[in-house]
JSON list of C-alpha atoms in Angstrom, two decimals:
[
{"chain": "X", "resi": 1148, "resn": "MET", "atom": "CA", "xyz": [0.05, -0.04, -0.02]},
{"chain": "X", "resi": 1149, "resn": "SER", "atom": "CA", "xyz": [1.33, 3.41, -0.95]},
{"chain": "X", "resi": 1150, "resn": "GLY", "atom": "CA", "xyz": [1.94, 6.21, 1.65]},
{"chain": "X", "resi": 1151, "resn": "ARG", "atom": "CA", "xyz": [-0.90, 8.10, -0.33]},
{"chain": "X", "resi": 1152, "resn": "ASN", "atom": "CA", "xyz": [-3.53, 5.31, -0.07]},
{"chain": "X", "resi": 1153, "resn": "ALA", "atom": "CA", "xyz": [-2.54, 4.57, 3.70]},
{"chain": "X", "resi": 1154, "resn": "ILE", "atom": "CA", "xyz": [-3.15, 8.33, 4.70]},
{"chain": "X", "resi": 1155, "resn": "LEU", "atom": "CA", "xyz": [-6.53, 8.31, 2.76]},
{"chain": "X", "resi": 1156, "resn": "GLY", "atom": "CA", "xyz": [-7.56, 5.10, 4.54]},
{"chain": "X", "resi": 1157, "resn": "LYS", "atom": "CA", "xyz": [-7.12, 6.58, 7.86]},
{"chain": "X", "resi": 1158, "resn": "LEU", "atom": "CA", "xyz": [-9.00, 9.47, 6.85]},
{"chain": "X", "resi": 1159, "resn": "ARG", "atom": "CA", "xyz": [-11.94, 7.30, 5.89]},
{"chain": "X", "resi": 1160, "resn": "GLY", "atom": "CA", "xyz": [-11.45, 5.36, 8.85]},
{"chain": "X", "resi": 1161, "resn": "ALA", "atom": "CA", "xyz": [-11.59, 8.54, 10.99]},
{"chain": "X", "resi": 1162, "resn": "LEU", "atom": "CA", "xyz": [-14.70, 9.66, 9.17]},
{"chain": "X", "resi": 1163, "resn": "GLY", "atom": "CA", "xyz": [-16.49, 6.35, 9.70]},
{"chain": "X", "resi": 1164, "resn": "ALA", "atom": "CA", "xyz": [-16.48, 5.70, 5.77]},
{"chain": "X", "resi": 1165, "resn": "ALA", "atom": "CA", "xyz": [-13.99, 2.96, 5.54]},
{"chain": "X", "resi": 1166, "resn": "GLY", "atom": "CA", "xyz": [-16.46, 0.43, 4.37]},
{"chain": "X", "resi": 1167, "resn": "GLU", "atom": "CA", "xyz": [-17.92, 2.83, 1.71]},
{"chain": "X", "resi": 1168, "resn": "SER", "atom": "CA", "xyz": [-16.94, 2.78, -1.83]},
{"chain": "X", "resi": 1169, "resn": "ASP", "atom": "CA", "xyz": [-15.66, 5.61, -3.89]},
{"chain": "X", "resi": 1170, "resn": "SER", "atom": "CA", "xyz": [-18.91, 5.50, -6.07]},
{"chain": "X", "resi": 1171, "resn": "ALA", "atom": "CA", "xyz": [-21.24, 5.48, -3.04]},
{"chain": "X", "resi": 1172, "resn": "ARG", "atom": "CA", "xyz": [-19.42, 8.50, -1.76]},
{"chain": "X", "resi": 1173, "resn": "ARG", "atom": "CA", "xyz": [-19.76, 10.35, -4.86]},
{"chain": "X", "resi": 1174, "resn": "ALA", "atom": "CA", "xyz": [-23.31, 9.65, -5.31]},
{"chain": "X", "resi": 1175, "resn": "ALA", "atom": "CA", "xyz": [-23.89, 10.91, -1.89]},
{"chain": "X", "resi": 1176, "resn": "VAL", "atom": "CA", "xyz": [-21.90, 14.16, -2.57]},
{"chain": "X", "resi": 1177, "resn": "GLU", "atom": "CA", "xyz": [-23.61, 14.73, -5.94]},
{"chain": "X", "resi": 1178, "resn": "GLN", "atom": "CA", "xyz": [-27.05, 14.01, -4.49]},
{"chain": "X", "resi": 1179, "resn": "ARG", "atom": "CA", "xyz": [-26.51, 16.59, -1.81]},
{"chain": "X", "resi": 1180, "resn": "LEU", "atom": "CA", "xyz": [-25.46, 19.13, -4.38]},
{"chain": "X", "resi": 1181, "resn": "ALA", "atom": "CA", "xyz": [-28.37, 18.54, -6.60]},
{"chain": "X", "resi": 1182, "resn": "GLY", "atom": "CA", "xyz": [-30.81, 18.83, -3.56]},
{"chain": "X", "resi": 1183, "resn": "ALA", "atom": "CA", "xyz": [-28.86, 22.33, -2.28]},
{"chain": "X", "resi": 1184, "resn": "PRO", "atom": "CA", "xyz": [-30.58, 22.04, 1.17]},
{"chain": "X", "resi": 1185, "resn": "ARG", "atom": "CA", "xyz": [-31.35, 25.16, 2.97]},
{"chain": "X", "resi": 1186, "resn": "GLY", "atom": "CA", "xyz": [-29.60, 26.03, 6.45]},
{"chain": "X", "resi": 1187, "resn": "LEU", "atom": "CA", "xyz": [-31.33, 27.37, 9.49]},
{"chain": "X", "resi": 1188, "resn": "VAL", "atom": "CA", "xyz": [-33.26, 30.77, 8.57]},
{"chain": "X", "resi": 1189, "resn": "PRO", "atom": "CA", "xyz": [-33.75, 33.14, 11.04]},
{"chain": "X", "resi": 1190, "resn": "ALA", "atom": "CA", "xyz": [-37.23, 34.58, 11.72]},
{"chain": "X", "resi": 1191, "resn": "ARG", "atom": "CA", "xyz": [-36.21, 38.40, 11.54]},
{"chain": "X", "resi": 1192, "resn": "GLY", "atom": "CA", "xyz": [-36.68, 38.68, 8.05]},
{"chain": "X", "resi": 1193, "resn": "GLN", "atom": "CA", "xyz": [-39.76, 36.62, 7.37]},
{"chain": "X", "resi": 1194, "resn": "LEU", "atom": "CA", "xyz": [-42.22, 39.38, 6.78]},
{"chain": "X", "resi": 1195, "resn": "GLY", "atom": "CA", "xyz": [-44.60, 40.63, 4.34]},
{"chain": "X", "resi": 1196, "resn": "GLY", "atom": "CA", "xyz": [-43.64, 42.58, 1.44]},
{"chain": "X", "resi": 1197, "resn": "LYS", "atom": "CA", "xyz": [-43.76, 46.12, 2.91]},
{"chain": "X", "resi": 1198, "resn": "GLU", "atom": "CA", "xyz": [-42.47, 45.31, 6.31]},
{"chain": "X", "resi": 1199, "resn": "ARG", "atom": "CA", "xyz": [-39.63, 43.40, 4.80]},
{"chain": "X", "resi": 1200, "resn": "ALA", "atom": "CA", "xyz": [-38.69, 46.45, 2.49]},
{"chain": "X", "resi": 1201, "resn": "ALA", "atom": "CA", "xyz": [-38.93, 48.52, 5.88]},
{"chain": "X", "resi": 1202, "resn": "LEU", "atom": "CA", "xyz": [-36.70, 46.23, 7.78]},
{"chain": "X", "resi": 1203, "resn": "PHE", "atom": "CA", "xyz": [-34.03, 46.28, 4.83]},
{"chain": "X", "resi": 1204, "resn": "CYS", "atom": "CA", "xyz": [-34.08, 49.87, 4.89]},
{"chain": "X", "resi": 1205, "resn": "SER", "atom": "CA", "xyz": [-33.37, 50.00, 8.63]},
{"chain": "X", "resi": 1206, "resn": "MET", "atom": "CA", "xyz": [-30.96, 47.76, 9.00]},
{"chain": "X", "resi": 1207, "resn": "ALA", "atom": "CA", "xyz": [-29.04, 49.21, 5.75]},
{"chain": "X", "resi": 1208, "resn": "GLU", "atom": "CA", "xyz": [-28.74, 52.44, 8.09]},
{"chain": "X", "resi": 1209, "resn": "VAL", "atom": "CA", "xyz": [-27.59, 50.77, 11.03]},
{"chain": "X", "resi": 1210, "resn": "VAL", "atom": "CA", "xyz": [-24.25, 49.72, 9.14]},
{"chain": "X", "resi": 1211, "resn": "THR", "atom": "CA", "xyz": [-23.96, 53.54, 7.88]},
{"chain": "X", "resi": 1212, "resn": "ALA", "atom": "CA", "xyz": [-25.43, 53.13, 4.45]},
{"chain": "X", "resi": 1213, "resn": "THR", "atom": "CA", "xyz": [-27.77, 56.12, 3.47]},
{"chain": "X", "resi": 1214, "resn": "VAL", "atom": "CA", "xyz": [-31.26, 55.22, 1.93]},
{"chain": "X", "resi": 1215, "resn": "GLU", "atom": "CA", "xyz": [-33.83, 56.77, -0.26]},
{"chain": "X", "resi": 1216, "resn": "ARG", "atom": "CA", "xyz": [-37.21, 55.36, -1.55]},
{"chain": "X", "resi": 1217, "resn": "VAL", "atom": "CA", "xyz": [-38.56, 56.29, -4.76]},
{"chain": "X", "resi": 1218, "resn": "GLY", "atom": "CA", "xyz": [-41.90, 55.21, -6.27]},
{"chain": "X", "resi": 1219, "resn": "ALA", "atom": "CA", "xyz": [-41.10, 54.03, -9.74]},
{"chain": "X", "resi": 1220, "resn": "SER", "atom": "CA", "xyz": [-37.57, 53.41, -11.68]},
{"chain": "X", "resi": 1221, "resn": "GLY", "atom": "CA", "xyz": [-38.21, 56.88, -13.44]},
{"chain": "X", "resi": 1222, "resn": "ASP", "atom": "CA", "xyz": [-37.57, 58.63, -10.34]},
{"chain": "X", "resi": 1223, "resn": "VAL", "atom": "CA", "xyz": [-34.00, 57.10, -10.09]},
{"chain": "X", "resi": 1224, "resn": "PRO", "atom": "CA", "xyz": [-32.04, 59.81, -12.21]},
{"chain": "X", "resi": 1225, "resn": "LEU", "atom": "CA", "xyz": [-33.30, 62.51, -10.60]},
{"chain": "X", "resi": 1226, "resn": "ALA", "atom": "CA", "xyz": [-32.31, 60.71, -7.02]},
{"chain": "X", "resi": 1227, "resn": "VAL", "atom": "CA", "xyz": [-29.28, 60.25, -8.18]},
{"chain": "X", "resi": 1228, "resn": "THR", "atom": "CA", "xyz": [-28.48, 63.90, -9.09]},
{"chain": "X", "resi": 1229, "resn": "ARG", "atom": "CA", "xyz": [-29.99, 65.10, -5.60]},
{"chain": "X", "resi": 1230, "resn": "TYR", "atom": "CA", "xyz": [-27.71, 62.62, -3.88]},
{"chain": "X", "resi": 1231, "resn": "LEU", "atom": "CA", "xyz": [-24.52, 64.43, -5.83]},
{"chain": "X", "resi": 1232, "resn": "ARG", "atom": "CA", "xyz": [-25.70, 67.42, -4.99]},
{"chain": "X", "resi": 1233, "resn": "SER", "atom": "CA", "xyz": [-26.22, 66.83, -1.10]},
{"chain": "X", "resi": 1234, "resn": "ARG", "atom": "CA", "xyz": [-22.73, 65.60, -0.88]},
{"chain": "X", "resi": 1235, "resn": "ASN", "atom": "CA", "xyz": [-21.06, 68.04, -3.19]},
{"chain": "X", "resi": 1236, "resn": "LEU", "atom": "CA", "xyz": [-19.68, 65.58, -5.58]},
{"chain": "X", "resi": 1237, "resn": "ALA", "atom": "CA", "xyz": [-19.36, 66.17, -9.18]},
{"chain": "X", "resi": 1238, "resn": "PRO", "atom": "CA", "xyz": [-22.11, 65.28, -11.61]},
{"chain": "X", "resi": 1239, "resn": "SER", "atom": "CA", "xyz": [-20.71, 62.20, -13.22]},
{"chain": "X", "resi": 1240, "resn": "VAL", "atom": "CA", "xyz": [-21.18, 58.63, -12.55]},
{"chain": "X", "resi": 1241, "resn": "ARG", "atom": "CA", "xyz": [-19.83, 55.49, -13.93]},
{"chain": "X", "resi": 1242, "resn": "MET", "atom": "CA", "xyz": [-21.97, 52.41, -14.67]},
{"chain": "X", "resi": 1243, "resn": "GLY", "atom": "CA", "xyz": [-22.27, 49.31, -16.74]},
{"chain": "X", "resi": 1244, "resn": "GLU", "atom": "CA", "xyz": [-24.59, 48.04, -19.29]},
{"chain": "X", "resi": 1245, "resn": "ASP", "atom": "CA", "xyz": [-27.64, 46.90, -17.05]},
{"chain": "X", "resi": 1246, "resn": "GLU", "atom": "CA", "xyz": [-31.03, 46.87, -19.07]},
{"chain": "X", "resi": 1247, "resn": "ARG", "atom": "CA", "xyz": [-32.92, 48.42, -16.25]},
{"chain": "X", "resi": 1248, "resn": "LEU", "atom": "CA", "xyz": [-30.49, 51.03, -15.82]},
{"chain": "X", "resi": 1249, "resn": "ALA", "atom": "CA", "xyz": [-30.28, 51.67, -19.46]},
{"chain": "X", "resi": 1250, "resn": "GLY", "atom": "CA", "xyz": [-34.11, 52.05, -19.37]},
{"chain": "X", "resi": 1251, "resn": "MET", "atom": "CA", "xyz": [-34.16, 54.82, -17.04]},
{"chain": "X", "resi": 1252, "resn": "ASN", "atom": "CA", "xyz": [-34.26, 58.68, -18.63]},
{"chain": "X", "resi": 1253, "resn": "TRP", "atom": "CA", "xyz": [-30.91, 60.01, -17.34]},
{"chain": "X", "resi": 1254, "resn": "ALA", "atom": "CA", "xyz": [-31.09, 62.39, -20.34]},
{"chain": "X", "resi": 1255, "resn": "SER", "atom": "CA", "xyz": [-33.57, 64.44, -18.28]},
{"chain": "X", "resi": 1256, "resn": "GLN", "atom": "CA", "xyz": [-30.61, 65.31, -16.15]},
{"chain": "X", "resi": 1257, "resn": "ARG", "atom": "CA", "xyz": [-28.93, 67.43, -18.34]},
{"chain": "X", "resi": 1258, "resn": "SER", "atom": "CA", "xyz": [-26.11, 68.41, -15.91]},
{"chain": "X", "resi": 1259, "resn": "LEU", "atom": "CA", "xyz": [-25.25, 64.69, -15.21]},
{"chain": "X", "resi": 1260, "resn": "GLU", "atom": "CA", "xyz": [-22.40, 62.87, -16.99]},
{"chain": "X", "resi": 1261, "resn": "VAL", "atom": "CA", "xyz": [-22.92, 59.09, -17.39]},
{"chain": "X", "resi": 1262, "resn": "LYS", "atom": "CA", "xyz": [-20.26, 57.03, -18.39]},
{"chain": "X", "resi": 1263, "resn": "HIS", "atom": "CA", "xyz": [-20.61, 53.16, -19.11]},
{"chain": "X", "resi": 1264, "resn": "GLY", "atom": "CA", "xyz": [-18.04, 50.48, -18.51]},
{"chain": "X", "resi": 1265, "resn": "PRO", "atom": "CA", "xyz": [-15.86, 49.06, -15.90]},
{"chain": "X", "resi": 1266, "resn": "ALA", "atom": "CA", "xyz": [-14.58, 51.71, -13.42]},
{"chain": "X", "resi": 1267, "resn": "GLY", "atom": "CA", "xyz": [-11.15, 53.37, -13.12]},
{"chain": "X", "resi": 1268, "resn": "ARG", "atom": "CA", "xyz": [-9.44, 55.35, -10.61]},
{"chain": "X", "resi": 1269, "resn": "GLU", "atom": "CA", "xyz": [-10.63, 58.78, -12.13]},
{"chain": "X", "resi": 1270, "resn": "ASP", "atom": "CA", "xyz": [-14.24, 57.80, -11.43]},
{"chain": "X", "resi": 1271, "resn": "GLU", "atom": "CA", "xyz": [-15.54, 59.21, -7.84]},
{"chain": "X", "resi": 1272, "resn": "VAL", "atom": "CA", "xyz": [-19.32, 57.70, -8.20]},
{"chain": "X", "resi": 1273, "resn": "GLY", "atom": "CA", "xyz": [-20.43, 54.11, -9.42]},
{"chain": "X", "resi": 1274, "resn": "VAL", "atom": "CA", "xyz": [-24.19, 53.39, -10.02]},
{"chain": "X", "resi": 1275, "resn": "SER", "atom": "CA", "xyz": [-25.26, 49.80, -9.87]},
{"chain": "X", "resi": 1276, "resn": "HIS", "atom": "CA", "xyz": [-28.44, 47.68, -9.87]},
{"chain": "X", "resi": 1277, "resn": "ALA", "atom": "CA", "xyz": [-28.51, 45.05, -7.29]},
{"chain": "X", "resi": 1278, "resn": "PHE", "atom": "CA", "xyz": [-29.64, 41.54, -7.94]},
{"chain": "X", "resi": 1279, "resn": "ALA", "atom": "CA", "xyz": [-31.39, 41.51, -4.58]},
{"chain": "X", "resi": 1280, "resn": "GLY", "atom": "CA", "xyz": [-31.37, 42.75, -1.00]},
{"chain": "X", "resi": 1281, "resn": "VAL", "atom": "CA", "xyz": [-31.33, 40.93, 2.17]},
{"chain": "X", "resi": 1282, "resn": "ALA", "atom": "CA", "xyz": [-33.88, 42.42, 4.70]},
{"chain": "X", "resi": 1283, "resn": "GLU", "atom": "CA", "xyz": [-32.40, 40.88, 7.90]},
{"chain": "X", "resi": 1284, "resn": "THR", "atom": "CA", "xyz": [-28.92, 42.22, 7.50]},
{"chain": "X", "resi": 1285, "resn": "GLY", "atom": "CA", "xyz": [-29.53, 45.19, 5.12]},
{"chain": "X", "resi": 1286, "resn": "THR", "atom": "CA", "xyz": [-26.91, 43.60, 2.80]},
{"chain": "X", "resi": 1287, "resn": "ILE", "atom": "CA", "xyz": [-27.10, 43.84, -0.91]},
{"chain": "X", "resi": 1288, "resn": "ALA", "atom": "CA", "xyz": [-26.63, 40.89, -3.48]},
{"chain": "X", "resi": 1289, "resn": "MET", "atom": "CA", "xyz": [-24.53, 41.93, -6.44]},
{"chain": "X", "resi": 1290, "resn": "LEU", "atom": "CA", "xyz": [-23.70, 39.63, -9.54]},
{"chain": "X", "resi": 1291, "resn": "SER", "atom": "CA", "xyz": [-20.36, 40.09, -11.62]},
{"chain": "X", "resi": 1292, "resn": "GLY", "atom": "CA", "xyz": [-20.46, 40.87, -15.21]},
{"chain": "X", "resi": 1293, "resn": "LYS", "atom": "CA", "xyz": [-20.74, 43.49, -17.92]},
{"chain": "X", "resi": 1294, "resn": "GLU", "atom": "CA", "xyz": [-24.28, 44.44, -16.62]},
{"chain": "X", "resi": 1295, "resn": "ASN", "atom": "CA", "xyz": [-22.71, 45.60, -13.22]},
{"chain": "X", "resi": 1296, "resn": "PRO", "atom": "CA", "xyz": [-18.99, 45.48, -13.43]},
{"chain": "X", "resi": 1297, "resn": "THR", "atom": "CA", "xyz": [-17.16, 44.48, -9.93]},
{"chain": "X", "resi": 1298, "resn": "THR", "atom": "CA", "xyz": [-15.16, 47.34, -10.50]},
{"chain": "X", "resi": 1299, "resn": "VAL", "atom": "CA", "xyz": [-17.83, 49.90, -9.98]},
{"chain": "X", "resi": 1300, "resn": "ASN", "atom": "CA", "xyz": [-18.57, 48.14, -6.66]},
{"chain": "X", "resi": 1301, "resn": "PHE", "atom": "CA", "xyz": [-15.14, 48.53, -5.14]},
{"chain": "X", "resi": 1302, "resn": "VAL", "atom": "CA", "xyz": [-13.08, 51.36, -7.27]},
{"chain": "X", "resi": 1303, "resn": "PRO", "atom": "CA", "xyz": [-15.18, 54.63, -6.81]},
{"chain": "X", "resi": 1304, "resn": "GLU", "atom": "CA", "xyz": [-15.34, 56.27, -3.39]},
{"chain": "X", "resi": 1305, "resn": "ASN", "atom": "CA", "xyz": [-19.17, 56.55, -3.53]},
{"chain": "X", "resi": 1306, "resn": "HIS", "atom": "CA", "xyz": [-21.26, 53.92, -4.76]},
{"chain": "X", "resi": 1307, "resn": "ILE", "atom": "CA", "xyz": [-24.93, 54.14, -5.55]},
{"chain": "X", "resi": 1308, "resn": "ILE", "atom": "CA", "xyz": [-26.96, 50.76, -5.84]},
{"chain": "X", "resi": 1309, "resn": "VAL", "atom": "CA", "xyz": [-30.54, 50.56, -7.11]},
{"chain": "X", "resi": 1310, "resn": "VAL", "atom": "CA", "xyz": [-32.54, 47.70, -5.95]},
{"chain": "X", "resi": 1311, "resn": "GLU", "atom": "CA", "xyz": [-36.01, 47.09, -6.46]},
{"chain": "X", "resi": 1312, "resn": "ALA", "atom": "CA", "xyz": [-38.32, 46.34, -3.53]},
{"chain": "X", "resi": 1313, "resn": "ALA", "atom": "CA", "xyz": [-39.85, 43.27, -4.86]},
{"chain": "X", "resi": 1314, "resn": "ASP", "atom": "CA", "xyz": [-36.35, 42.02, -4.96]},
{"chain": "X", "resi": 1315, "resn": "ILE", "atom": "CA", "xyz": [-35.73, 42.47, -1.29]},
{"chain": "X", "resi": 1316, "resn": "ALA", "atom": "CA", "xyz": [-35.80, 38.72, 0.37]},
{"chain": "X", "resi": 1317, "resn": "GLY", "atom": "CA", "xyz": [-36.07, 38.24, 4.11]},
{"chain": "X", "resi": 1318, "resn": "ASP", "atom": "CA", "xyz": [-32.89, 35.99, 4.50]},
{"chain": "X", "resi": 1319, "resn": "LEU", "atom": "CA", "xyz": [-29.58, 35.09, 2.37]},
{"chain": "X", "resi": 1320, "resn": "GLU", "atom": "CA", "xyz": [-30.95, 31.80, 1.63]},
{"chain": "X", "resi": 1321, "resn": "THR", "atom": "CA", "xyz": [-33.65, 32.91, -0.20]},
{"chain": "X", "resi": 1322, "resn": "VAL", "atom": "CA", "xyz": [-31.36, 35.25, -2.26]},
{"chain": "X", "resi": 1323, "resn": "ILE", "atom": "CA", "xyz": [-29.04, 32.01, -3.05]},
{"chain": "X", "resi": 1324, "resn": "ALA", "atom": "CA", "xyz": [-31.96, 29.86, -4.15]},
{"chain": "X", "resi": 1325, "resn": "ARG", "atom": "CA", "xyz": [-33.25, 32.81, -6.69]},
{"chain": "X", "resi": 1326, "resn": "MET", "atom": "CA", "xyz": [-29.80, 32.91, -8.22]},
{"chain": "X", "resi": 1327, "resn": "ARG", "atom": "CA", "xyz": [-29.80, 29.22, -8.62]},
{"chain": "X", "resi": 1328, "resn": "GLU", "atom": "CA", "xyz": [-33.27, 29.15, -10.11]},
{"chain": "X", "resi": 1329, "resn": "LYS", "atom": "CA", "xyz": [-32.23, 31.99, -12.65]},
{"chain": "X", "resi": 1330, "resn": "PHE", "atom": "CA", "xyz": [-29.04, 31.25, -13.84]},
{"chain": "X", "resi": 1331, "resn": "GLY", "atom": "CA", "xyz": [-29.05, 27.10, -13.16]},
{"chain": "X", "resi": 1332, "resn": "LYS", "atom": "CA", "xyz": [-25.88, 24.94, -12.55]},
{"chain": "X", "resi": 1333, "resn": "GLY", "atom": "CA", "xyz": [-22.99, 25.65, -14.87]},
{"chain": "X", "resi": 1334, "resn": "ALA", "atom": "CA", "xyz": [-24.32, 28.94, -15.64]},
{"chain": "X", "resi": 1335, "resn": "MET", "atom": "CA", "xyz": [-23.74, 30.81, -12.51]},
{"chain": "X", "resi": 1336, "resn": "PRO", "atom": "CA", "xyz": [-22.01, 34.29, -12.34]},
{"chain": "X", "resi": 1337, "resn": "ARG", "atom": "CA", "xyz": [-18.43, 34.17, -11.53]},
{"chain": "X", "resi": 1338, "resn": "ILE", "atom": "CA", "xyz": [-18.86, 36.12, -8.51]},
{"chain": "X", "resi": 1339, "resn": "LEU", "atom": "CA", "xyz": [-21.52, 37.08, -6.27]},
{"chain": "X", "resi": 1340, "resn": "ASN", "atom": "CA", "xyz": [-20.47, 40.03, -3.95]},
{"chain": "X", "resi": 1341, "resn": "LEU", "atom": "CA", "xyz": [-22.40, 40.57, -0.55]},
{"chain": "X", "resi": 1342, "resn": "ILE", "atom": "CA", "xyz": [-22.20, 44.50, 0.24]},
{"chain": "X", "resi": 1343, "resn": "THR", "atom": "CA", "xyz": [-23.25, 45.22, 3.73]},
{"chain": "X", "resi": 1344, "resn": "GLY", "atom": "CA", "xyz": [-22.64, 49.24, 4.37]},
{"chain": "X", "resi": 1345, "resn": "PRO", "atom": "CA", "xyz": [-19.79, 50.95, 3.21]},
{"chain": "X", "resi": 1346, "resn": "SER", "atom": "CA", "xyz": [-16.09, 49.67, 2.96]},
{"chain": "X", "resi": 1347, "resn": "ARG", "atom": "CA", "xyz": [-14.67, 49.97, 6.53]},
{"chain": "X", "resi": 1348, "resn": "SER", "atom": "CA", "xyz": [-11.86, 48.41, 8.99]},
{"chain": "X", "resi": 1349, "resn": "GLY", "atom": "CA", "xyz": [-10.95, 48.63, 12.62]},
{"chain": "X", "resi": 1350, "resn": "ASP", "atom": "CA", "xyz": [-7.60, 46.66, 12.05]},
{"chain": "X", "resi": 1351, "resn": "ILE", "atom": "CA", "xyz": [-5.26, 49.54, 12.88]},
{"chain": "X", "resi": 1352, "resn": "GLU", "atom": "CA", "xyz": [-5.46, 50.63, 16.68]},
{"chain": "X", "resi": 1353, "resn": "GLN", "atom": "CA", "xyz": [-9.17, 49.45, 16.67]},
{"chain": "X", "resi": 1354, "resn": "THR", "atom": "CA", "xyz": [-9.91, 52.76, 14.98]},
{"chain": "X", "resi": 1355, "resn": "MET", "atom": "CA", "xyz": [-12.86, 52.49, 12.53]},
{"chain": "X", "resi": 1356, "resn": "LEU", "atom": "CA", "xyz": [-12.11, 53.96, 9.11]},
{"chain": "X", "resi": 1357, "resn": "LEU", "atom": "CA", "xyz": [-14.32, 54.15, 6.07]},
{"chain": "X", "resi": 1358, "resn": "GLY", "atom": "CA", "xyz": [-13.19, 53.37, 2.74]},
{"chain": "X", "resi": 1359, "resn": "ALA", "atom": "CA", "xyz": [-10.67, 50.89, 3.66]},
{"chain": "X", "resi": 1360, "resn": "HIS", "atom": "CA", "xyz": [-11.11, 48.34, 0.87]},
{"chain": "X", "resi": 1361, "resn": "GLY", "atom": "CA", "xyz": [-13.78, 50.17, -1.20]},
{"chain": "X", "resi": 1362, "resn": "PRO", "atom": "CA", "xyz": [-16.25, 53.07, -1.18]},
{"chain": "X", "resi": 1363, "resn": "ARG", "atom": "CA", "xyz": [-16.52, 55.43, 1.77]},
{"chain": "X", "resi": 1364, "resn": "SER", "atom": "CA", "xyz": [-20.12, 56.14, 1.16]},
{"chain": "X", "resi": 1365, "resn": "LEU", "atom": "CA", "xyz": [-22.65, 53.53, 0.27]},
{"chain": "X", "resi": 1366, "resn": "HIS", "atom": "CA", "xyz": [-26.21, 55.18, -0.77]},
{"chain": "X", "resi": 1367, "resn": "ILE", "atom": "CA", "xyz": [-29.11, 52.81, -1.78]},
{"chain": "X", "resi": 1368, "resn": "ILE", "atom": "CA", "xyz": [-32.22, 53.55, -3.66]},
{"chain": "X", "resi": 1369, "resn": "VAL", "atom": "CA", "xyz": [-35.02, 51.38, -2.97]},
{"chain": "X", "resi": 1370, "resn": "VAL", "atom": "CA", "xyz": [-37.85, 51.48, -5.97]},
{"chain": "X", "resi": 1371, "resn": "GLY", "atom": "CA", "xyz": [-41.29, 50.68, -5.07]},
{"chain": "X", "resi": 1372, "resn": "GLU", "atom": "CA", "xyz": [-43.31, 49.45, -2.37]}
]
């Protein structure tokens, strides 16, 4: 018996799998992956639509994000302009090729410059559209791709994220299930970024610093009821 087989045999014995064949173990793993069982889900986010959206907004503010609610997607360009003015930021934003953002009337904001594509160091403000929100933690779920480039999430100092109230789930497990249902196995996005408030770190002398690994400010625009 080789040293490798001896080590693997000891591991199988420790796991109580010494008598199982490789095919049986492989079948058990494939069955678990196919079933994608859900873990324990806290009750806090299990609310009705309006209450769930309200909890999301409240939890996002707890982690120092700012939140604005608008009635329809057509209100988003004006909300973005208002935010830029309130922070004394230049009227210029960077966004990807998301069809939902593209369908908004950005031309109505004549002073606003809208640039498309991945973000660079020169970009001060990024605008993205979220895949979903998580009510229990105020977390935003962002999928990678040209629609919403990951660089827009992390490179600009300020990040504005649009999320539909209807896409706010009570818990992360529901968001993961929706992603699996939308894309299917083998076609999932390369990255799922979970964003909870602006970037921060307390590593240096336990002093909280914003913008340590990404945007200093996170502004969320929730669309609809």
